[in-house]
Tab-separated table of C-alpha atoms and ligand atoms in Angstrom:
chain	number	residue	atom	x	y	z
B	43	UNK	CA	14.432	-22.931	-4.300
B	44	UNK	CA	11.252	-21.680	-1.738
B	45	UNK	CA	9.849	-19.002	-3.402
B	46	UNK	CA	9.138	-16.284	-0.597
B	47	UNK	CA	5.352	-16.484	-2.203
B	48	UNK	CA	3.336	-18.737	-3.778
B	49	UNK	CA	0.370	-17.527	-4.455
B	50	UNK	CA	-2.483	-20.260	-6.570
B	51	UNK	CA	-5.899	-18.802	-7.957
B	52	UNK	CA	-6.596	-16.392	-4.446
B	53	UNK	CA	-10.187	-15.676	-4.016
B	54	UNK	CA	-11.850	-13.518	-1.482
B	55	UNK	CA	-15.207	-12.173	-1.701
B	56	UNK	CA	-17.048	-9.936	0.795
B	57	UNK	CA	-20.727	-10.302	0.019
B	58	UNK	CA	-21.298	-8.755	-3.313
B	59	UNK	CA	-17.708	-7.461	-3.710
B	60	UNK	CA	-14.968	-10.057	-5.203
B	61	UNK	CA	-12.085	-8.593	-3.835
B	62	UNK	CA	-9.789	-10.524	-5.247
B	63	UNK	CA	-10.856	-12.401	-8.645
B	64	UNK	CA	-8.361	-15.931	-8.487
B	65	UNK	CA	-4.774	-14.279	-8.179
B	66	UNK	CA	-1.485	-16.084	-9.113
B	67	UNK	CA	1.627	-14.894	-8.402
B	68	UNK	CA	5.175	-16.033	-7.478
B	69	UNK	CA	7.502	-13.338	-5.512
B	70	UNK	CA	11.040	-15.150	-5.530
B	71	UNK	CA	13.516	-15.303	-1.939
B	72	UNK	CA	15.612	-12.069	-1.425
B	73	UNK	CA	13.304	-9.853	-4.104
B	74	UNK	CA	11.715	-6.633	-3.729
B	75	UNK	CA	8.743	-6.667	-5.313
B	76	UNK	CA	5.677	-4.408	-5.585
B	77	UNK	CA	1.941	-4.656	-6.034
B	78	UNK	CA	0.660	-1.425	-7.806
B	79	UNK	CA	-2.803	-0.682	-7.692
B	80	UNK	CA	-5.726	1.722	-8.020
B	81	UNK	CA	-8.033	2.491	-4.394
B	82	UNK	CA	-10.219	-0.760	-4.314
B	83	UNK	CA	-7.605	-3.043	-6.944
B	84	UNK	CA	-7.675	-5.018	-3.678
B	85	UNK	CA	-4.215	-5.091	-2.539
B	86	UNK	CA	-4.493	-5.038	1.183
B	87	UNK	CA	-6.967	-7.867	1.217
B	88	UNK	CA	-3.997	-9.529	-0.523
B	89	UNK	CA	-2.092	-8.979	2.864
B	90	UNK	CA	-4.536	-9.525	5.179
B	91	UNK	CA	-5.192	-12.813	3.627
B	92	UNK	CA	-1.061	-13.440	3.788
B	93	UNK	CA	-1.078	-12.299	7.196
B	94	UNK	CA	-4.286	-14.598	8.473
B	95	UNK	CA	-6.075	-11.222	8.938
B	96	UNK	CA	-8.746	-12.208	6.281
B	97	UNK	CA	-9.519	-15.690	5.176
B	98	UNK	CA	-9.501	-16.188	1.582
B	99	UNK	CA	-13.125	-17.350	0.042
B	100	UNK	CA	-10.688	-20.109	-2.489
B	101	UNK	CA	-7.150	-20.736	-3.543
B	102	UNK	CA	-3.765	-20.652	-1.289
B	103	UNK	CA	-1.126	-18.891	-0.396
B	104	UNK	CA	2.198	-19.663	0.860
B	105	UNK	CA	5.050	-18.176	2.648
B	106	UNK	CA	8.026	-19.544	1.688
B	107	UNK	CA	6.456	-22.679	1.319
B	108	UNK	CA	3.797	-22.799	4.549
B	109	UNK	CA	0.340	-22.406	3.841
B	110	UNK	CA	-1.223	-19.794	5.597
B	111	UNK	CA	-4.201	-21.342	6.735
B	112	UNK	CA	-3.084	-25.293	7.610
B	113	UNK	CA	0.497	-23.418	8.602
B	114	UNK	CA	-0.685	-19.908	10.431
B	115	UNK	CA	2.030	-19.756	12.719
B	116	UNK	CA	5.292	-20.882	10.573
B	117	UNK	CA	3.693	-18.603	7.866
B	118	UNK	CA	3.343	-15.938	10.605
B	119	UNK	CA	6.095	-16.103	12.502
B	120	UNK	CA	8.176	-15.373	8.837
B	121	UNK	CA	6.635	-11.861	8.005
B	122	UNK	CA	6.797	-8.446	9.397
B	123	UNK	CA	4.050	-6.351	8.308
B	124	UNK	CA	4.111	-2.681	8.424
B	125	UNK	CA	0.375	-1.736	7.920
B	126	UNK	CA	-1.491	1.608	6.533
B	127	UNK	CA	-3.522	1.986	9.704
B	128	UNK	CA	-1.706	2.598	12.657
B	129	UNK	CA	-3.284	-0.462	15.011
B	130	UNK	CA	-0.846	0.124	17.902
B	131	UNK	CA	-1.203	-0.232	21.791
B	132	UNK	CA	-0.847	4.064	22.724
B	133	UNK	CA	-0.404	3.553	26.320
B	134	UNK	CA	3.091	1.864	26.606
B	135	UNK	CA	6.032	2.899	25.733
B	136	UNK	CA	6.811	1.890	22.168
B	137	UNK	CA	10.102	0.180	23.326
B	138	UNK	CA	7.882	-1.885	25.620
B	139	UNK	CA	5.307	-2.550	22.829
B	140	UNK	CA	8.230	-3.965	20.634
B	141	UNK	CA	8.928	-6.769	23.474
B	142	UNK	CA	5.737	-7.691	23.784
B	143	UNK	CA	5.512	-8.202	20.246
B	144	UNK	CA	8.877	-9.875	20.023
B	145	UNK	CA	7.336	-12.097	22.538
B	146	UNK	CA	4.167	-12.829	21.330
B	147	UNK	CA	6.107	-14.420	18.466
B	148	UNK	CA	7.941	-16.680	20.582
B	149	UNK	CA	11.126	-14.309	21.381
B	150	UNK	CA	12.528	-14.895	24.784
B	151	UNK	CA	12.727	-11.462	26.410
B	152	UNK	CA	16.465	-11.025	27.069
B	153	UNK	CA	16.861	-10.969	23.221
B	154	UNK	CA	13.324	-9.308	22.587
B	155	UNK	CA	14.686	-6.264	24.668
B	156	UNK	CA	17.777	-6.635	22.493
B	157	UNK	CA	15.980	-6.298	19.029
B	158	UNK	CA	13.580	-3.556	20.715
B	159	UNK	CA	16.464	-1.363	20.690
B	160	UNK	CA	17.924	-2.822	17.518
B	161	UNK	CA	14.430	-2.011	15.505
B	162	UNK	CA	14.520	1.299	17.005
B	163	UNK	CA	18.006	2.191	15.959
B	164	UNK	CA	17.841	0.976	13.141
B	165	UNK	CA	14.566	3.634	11.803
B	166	UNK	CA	16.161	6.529	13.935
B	167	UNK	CA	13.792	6.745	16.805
B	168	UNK	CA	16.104	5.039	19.695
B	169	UNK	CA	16.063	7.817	21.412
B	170	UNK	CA	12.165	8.244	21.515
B	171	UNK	CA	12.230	4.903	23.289
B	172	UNK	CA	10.694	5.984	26.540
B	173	UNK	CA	7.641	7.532	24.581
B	174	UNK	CA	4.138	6.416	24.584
B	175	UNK	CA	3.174	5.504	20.734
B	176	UNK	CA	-0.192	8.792	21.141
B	177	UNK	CA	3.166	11.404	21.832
B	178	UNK	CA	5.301	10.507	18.689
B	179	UNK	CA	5.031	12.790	15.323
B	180	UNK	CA	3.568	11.626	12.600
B	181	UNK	CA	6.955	11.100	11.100
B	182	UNK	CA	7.993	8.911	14.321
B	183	UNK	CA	5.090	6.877	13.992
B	184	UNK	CA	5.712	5.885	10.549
B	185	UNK	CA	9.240	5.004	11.747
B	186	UNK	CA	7.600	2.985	14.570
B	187	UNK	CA	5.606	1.048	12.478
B	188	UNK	CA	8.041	-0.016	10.154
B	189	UNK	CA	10.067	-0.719	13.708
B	190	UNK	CA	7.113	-2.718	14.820
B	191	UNK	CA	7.734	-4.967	11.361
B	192	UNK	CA	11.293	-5.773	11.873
B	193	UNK	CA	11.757	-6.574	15.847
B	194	UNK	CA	11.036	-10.261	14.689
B	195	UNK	CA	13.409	-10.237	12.222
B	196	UNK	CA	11.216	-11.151	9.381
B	197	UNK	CA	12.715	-13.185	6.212
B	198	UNK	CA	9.462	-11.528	4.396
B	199	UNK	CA	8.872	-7.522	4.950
B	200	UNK	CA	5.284	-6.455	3.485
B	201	UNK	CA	5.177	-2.830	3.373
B	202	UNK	CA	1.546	-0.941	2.655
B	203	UNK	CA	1.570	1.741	1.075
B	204	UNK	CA	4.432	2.858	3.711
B	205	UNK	CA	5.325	6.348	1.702
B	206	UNK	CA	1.728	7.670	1.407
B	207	UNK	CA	1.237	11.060	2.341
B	208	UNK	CA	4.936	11.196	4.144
B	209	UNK	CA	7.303	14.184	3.399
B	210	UNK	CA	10.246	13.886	1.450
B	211	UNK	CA	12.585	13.612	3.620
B	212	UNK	CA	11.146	10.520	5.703
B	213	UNK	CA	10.387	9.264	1.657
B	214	UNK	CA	14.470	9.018	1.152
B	215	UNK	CA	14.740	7.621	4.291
B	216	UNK	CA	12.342	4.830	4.113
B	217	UNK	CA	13.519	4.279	0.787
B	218	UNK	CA	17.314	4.107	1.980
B	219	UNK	CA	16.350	1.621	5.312
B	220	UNK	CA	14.690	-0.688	2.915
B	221	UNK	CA	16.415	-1.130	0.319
B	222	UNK	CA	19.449	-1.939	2.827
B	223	UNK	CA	17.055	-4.618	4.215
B	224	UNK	CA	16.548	-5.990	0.903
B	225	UNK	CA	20.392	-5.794	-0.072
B	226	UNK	CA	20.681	-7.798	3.382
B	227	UNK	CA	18.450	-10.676	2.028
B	228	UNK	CA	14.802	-9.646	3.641
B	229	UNK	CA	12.152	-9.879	0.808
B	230	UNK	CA	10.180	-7.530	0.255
B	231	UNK	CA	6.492	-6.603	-1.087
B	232	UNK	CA	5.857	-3.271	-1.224
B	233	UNK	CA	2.044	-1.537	-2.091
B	234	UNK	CA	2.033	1.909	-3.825
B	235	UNK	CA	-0.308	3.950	-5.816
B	236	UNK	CA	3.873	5.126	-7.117
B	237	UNK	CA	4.862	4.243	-10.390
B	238	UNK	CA	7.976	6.025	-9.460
B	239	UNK	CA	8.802	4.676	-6.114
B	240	UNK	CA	7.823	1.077	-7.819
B	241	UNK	CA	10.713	1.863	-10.486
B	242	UNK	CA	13.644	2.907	-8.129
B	243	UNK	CA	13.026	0.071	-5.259
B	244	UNK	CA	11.150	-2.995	-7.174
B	245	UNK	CA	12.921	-5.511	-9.105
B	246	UNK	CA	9.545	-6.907	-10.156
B	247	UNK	CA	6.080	-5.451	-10.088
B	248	UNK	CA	2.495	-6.927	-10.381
B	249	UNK	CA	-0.658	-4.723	-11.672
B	250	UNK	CA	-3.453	-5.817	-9.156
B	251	UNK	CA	-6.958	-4.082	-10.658
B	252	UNK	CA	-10.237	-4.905	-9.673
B	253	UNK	CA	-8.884	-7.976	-8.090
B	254	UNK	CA	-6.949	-9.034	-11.111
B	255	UNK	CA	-3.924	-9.540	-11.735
B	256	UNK	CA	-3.166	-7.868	-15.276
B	257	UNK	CA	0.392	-7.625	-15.504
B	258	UNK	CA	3.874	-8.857	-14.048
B	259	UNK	CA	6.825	-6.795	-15.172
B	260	UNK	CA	10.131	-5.401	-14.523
B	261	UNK	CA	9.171	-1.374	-13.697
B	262	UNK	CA	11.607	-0.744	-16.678
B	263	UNK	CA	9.601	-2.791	-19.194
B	264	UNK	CA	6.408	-1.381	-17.509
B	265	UNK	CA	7.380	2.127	-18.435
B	266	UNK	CA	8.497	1.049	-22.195
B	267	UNK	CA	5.151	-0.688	-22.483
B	268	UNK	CA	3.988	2.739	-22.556
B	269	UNK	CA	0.770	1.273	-20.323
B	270	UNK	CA	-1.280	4.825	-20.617
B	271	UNK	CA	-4.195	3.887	-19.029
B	272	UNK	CA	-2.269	2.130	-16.030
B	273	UNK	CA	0.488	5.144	-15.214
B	274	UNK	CA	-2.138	7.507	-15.478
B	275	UNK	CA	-4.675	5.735	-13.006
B	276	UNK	CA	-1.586	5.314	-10.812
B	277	UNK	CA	-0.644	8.788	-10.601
B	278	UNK	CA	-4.454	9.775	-9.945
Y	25	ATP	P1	-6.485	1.221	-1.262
Y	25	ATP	O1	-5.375	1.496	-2.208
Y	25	ATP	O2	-7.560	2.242	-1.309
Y	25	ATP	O3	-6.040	0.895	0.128
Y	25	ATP	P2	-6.787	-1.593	-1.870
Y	25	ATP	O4	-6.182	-1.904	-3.203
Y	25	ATP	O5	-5.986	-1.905	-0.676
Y	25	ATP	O6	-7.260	-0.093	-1.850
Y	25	ATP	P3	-8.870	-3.212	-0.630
Y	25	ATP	O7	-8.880	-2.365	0.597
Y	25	ATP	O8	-8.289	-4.555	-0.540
Y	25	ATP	O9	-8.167	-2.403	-1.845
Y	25	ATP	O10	-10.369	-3.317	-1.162
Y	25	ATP	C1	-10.741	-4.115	-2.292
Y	25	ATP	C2	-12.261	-4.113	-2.424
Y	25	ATP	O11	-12.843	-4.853	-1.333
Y	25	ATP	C3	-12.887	-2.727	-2.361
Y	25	ATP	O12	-14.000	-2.722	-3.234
Y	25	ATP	C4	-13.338	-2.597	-0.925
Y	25	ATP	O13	-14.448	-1.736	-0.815
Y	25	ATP	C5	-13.737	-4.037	-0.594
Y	25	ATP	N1	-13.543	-4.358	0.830
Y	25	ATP	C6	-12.380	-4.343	1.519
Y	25	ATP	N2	-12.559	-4.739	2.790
Y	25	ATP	C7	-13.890	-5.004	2.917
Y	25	ATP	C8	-14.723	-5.454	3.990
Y	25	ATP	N3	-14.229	-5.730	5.202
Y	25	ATP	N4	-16.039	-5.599	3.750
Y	25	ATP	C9	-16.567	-5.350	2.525
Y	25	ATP	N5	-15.839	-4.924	1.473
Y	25	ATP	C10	-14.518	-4.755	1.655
């Protein structure tokens, strides 16, 4: 079987920083798994580089099983991204900014208009459609975001760091919308400084630190390990 990720020796170095140090790392179809990390371990150059944002200074990367250098688009076209920085167009409204983006990827617009209001539903914010992305709560625009990642109906679902500094509420939701994704057969990766979020949604995690790699566990046998130094720097 594809593995949703293939990840060989990754390398990516921005002058004197070596972001990320030769990571390997295999994230199998339909799991959720998570990449837990300190500020600076270097996990959203890990996306960027999976997403063609960033181009890797060695190594490869796959998406189930297209390169995403020599095979941008196939590789593309497969993952949603819901990013930490909202990098939206304000001026439209965000129903309109789904179709475009549906579009851009290739969806013809009957059916783009058709997963604009599917996305939408689906995160609770149908009703906002009319709204300009600048008008929406903080809240919404989370929601959006994550809205943003599914209108192409992505068979991989990367997720950074999508609970930070969101109240609890919009947590459990989140939480509830993607682990029905995953139980639906999306993979997903999923960033978090959370030990605790990583142990009730990952089946698998990875310890990215300093742009290494330093362990790949089930969040159960991460907890046993009774990895001090690693919980603690997590819950910093
Ligand atoms: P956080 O949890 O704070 O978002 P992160 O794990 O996502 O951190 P990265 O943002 O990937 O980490 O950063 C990894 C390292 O690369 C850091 O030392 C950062 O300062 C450096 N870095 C990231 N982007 C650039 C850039 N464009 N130019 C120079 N250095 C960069």
């Amino acid at each position: 079987m594809t593995n949703a990720l293939e990840i060989r020796d990754l390398r990516k170095r921005y002058g004197d920083v070596e972001a990320l140090k030769g990571v390997s790392l295999s994230v199998p179809e339909g799991s959720f798994f998570g990449l837990l990390g300190p500020n600076g371990a270097g996990k959203t150059t890990f996306i960027n580089v999976l997403v063609g944002l960033v181009r890797a200074s060695g190594g490869s990367a796959s998406v189930f099983g297209y390169d995403v250098e020599d095979d941008y688009r196939e590789a593309r076209d497969r993952i949603g991204l819901a990013p930490q920085e909202f990098n939206v167009d304000r001026f439209f409204p965000i129903r309109e900014v789904l179709e475009h983006k549906a579009g851009y990827h290739g969806v013809p617009p009957e059916e783009a208009s058709r997963r604009a209001d599917e996305a939408l539903k689906q995160v609770g914010i149908w009703e906002k459609r009319d709204t300009r992305f600048d008008w929406l709560s903080g809240g919404m625009k989370r929601r959006f975001m994550l809205a943003r990642a599914l209108v192409t109906d992505p068979d991989l679902l990367i997720l950074d760091e999508p609970t930070a500094g969101v109240d609890v509420q919009l947590r459990r939701d989140l939480w509830e919308l993607v682990t029905d994704l995953n139980d639906r057969g999306t993979t997903i990766l999923l960033t978090t400084h959370y030990i605790e979020e990583a142990e009730r949604l990952c089946d698998e995690v990875a310890i990215l630190d300093s742009g290494e790699i330093v362990t790949v566990a089930s969040p159960e046998d991460l907890m046993d390990q009774g990895s001090d130094r690693i919980v603690v720097t997590l819950r910093d």
